[in-house]
Coordinates of C-alpha atoms in Angstrom, one line a residue:
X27 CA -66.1 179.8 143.2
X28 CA -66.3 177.4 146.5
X29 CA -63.0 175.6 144.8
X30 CA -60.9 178.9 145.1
X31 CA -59.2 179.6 148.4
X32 CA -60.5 182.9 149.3
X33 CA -64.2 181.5 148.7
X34 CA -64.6 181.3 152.9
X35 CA -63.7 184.3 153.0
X36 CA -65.5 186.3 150.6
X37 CA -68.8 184.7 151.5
X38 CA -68.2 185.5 155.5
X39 CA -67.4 189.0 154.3
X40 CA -71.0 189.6 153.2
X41 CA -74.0 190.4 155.5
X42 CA -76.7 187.5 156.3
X43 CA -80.7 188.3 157.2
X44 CA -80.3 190.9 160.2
X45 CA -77.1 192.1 159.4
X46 CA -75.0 195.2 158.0
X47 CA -77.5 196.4 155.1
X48 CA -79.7 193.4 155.3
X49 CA -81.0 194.6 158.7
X50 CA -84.4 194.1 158.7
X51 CA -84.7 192.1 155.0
X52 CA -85.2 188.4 154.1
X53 CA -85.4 187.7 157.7
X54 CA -87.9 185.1 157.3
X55 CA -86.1 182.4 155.2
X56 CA -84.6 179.6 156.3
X57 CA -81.3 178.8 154.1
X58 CA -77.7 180.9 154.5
X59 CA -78.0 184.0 152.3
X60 CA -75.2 186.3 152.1
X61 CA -75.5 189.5 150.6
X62 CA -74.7 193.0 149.6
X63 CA -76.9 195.9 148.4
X64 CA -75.3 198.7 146.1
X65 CA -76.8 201.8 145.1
X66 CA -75.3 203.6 141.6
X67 CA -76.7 207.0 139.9
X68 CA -80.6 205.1 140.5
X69 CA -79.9 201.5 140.2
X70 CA -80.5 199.4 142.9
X71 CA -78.6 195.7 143.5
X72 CA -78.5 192.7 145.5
X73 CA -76.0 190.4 145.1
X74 CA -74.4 187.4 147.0
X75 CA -75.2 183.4 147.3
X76 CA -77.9 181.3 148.7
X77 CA -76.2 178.0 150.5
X78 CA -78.5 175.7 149.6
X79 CA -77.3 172.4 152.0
X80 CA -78.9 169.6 149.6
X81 CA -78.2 171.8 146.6
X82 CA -75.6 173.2 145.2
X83 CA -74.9 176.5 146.4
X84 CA -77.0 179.8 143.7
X85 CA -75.3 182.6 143.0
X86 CA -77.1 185.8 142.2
X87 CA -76.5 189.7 141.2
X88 CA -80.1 191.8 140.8
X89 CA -80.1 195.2 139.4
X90 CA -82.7 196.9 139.1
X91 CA -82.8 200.3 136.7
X92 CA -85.0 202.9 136.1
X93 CA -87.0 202.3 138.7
X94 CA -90.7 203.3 138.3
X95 CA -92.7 202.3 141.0
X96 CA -91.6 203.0 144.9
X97 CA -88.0 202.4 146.3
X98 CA -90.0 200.2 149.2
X99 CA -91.1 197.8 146.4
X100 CA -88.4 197.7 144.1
X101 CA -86.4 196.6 147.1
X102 CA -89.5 194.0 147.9
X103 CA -89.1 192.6 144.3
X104 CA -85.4 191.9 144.7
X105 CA -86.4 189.8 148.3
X106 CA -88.4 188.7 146.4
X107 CA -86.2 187.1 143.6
X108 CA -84.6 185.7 146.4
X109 CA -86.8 183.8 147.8
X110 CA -88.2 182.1 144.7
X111 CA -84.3 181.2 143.7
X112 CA -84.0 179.2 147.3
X113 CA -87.4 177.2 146.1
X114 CA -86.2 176.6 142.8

């Protein structure tokens, strides 16, 4: 994706920690991640790219389906998934 033209673009298009519908989520991490949340007929996504400056750069799409436990942790255990692809 970086090599394409519009890469720039598309990755400044998409909210970072604090912004648009990542308000008040991953906040505490300390790498770029740009992201979007969707919402379709009860699943839930997050999907965007970590810039990793040593690494190359992770892209990521979570959906999350059926969802049986509370909207506040299903959106938790997306963060979540997050977080553990900047460590890896």
């Amino acid at each position: 994706m970086r090599k394409k033209p519009w890469s720039e673009t598309l990755i400044g298009s998409l909210p970072t920690p604090g912004e648009g519908t990542l308000a008040y989520r991953l906040r505490d991490v300390d790498v770029p991640v740009h992201a979007k949340t969707g919402t379709v007929r009860g699943t839930r996504a997050l999907s965007g790219v970590i810039e990793r400056p040593s690494d190359p750069d992770v892209l990521f799409s979570i959906l999350v389906s059926n969802v049986t436990v509370g909207l506040n942790d299903a959106r938790d255990y997306r963060d979540d998934l997050v977080r553990v692809l900047i460590d890896s």
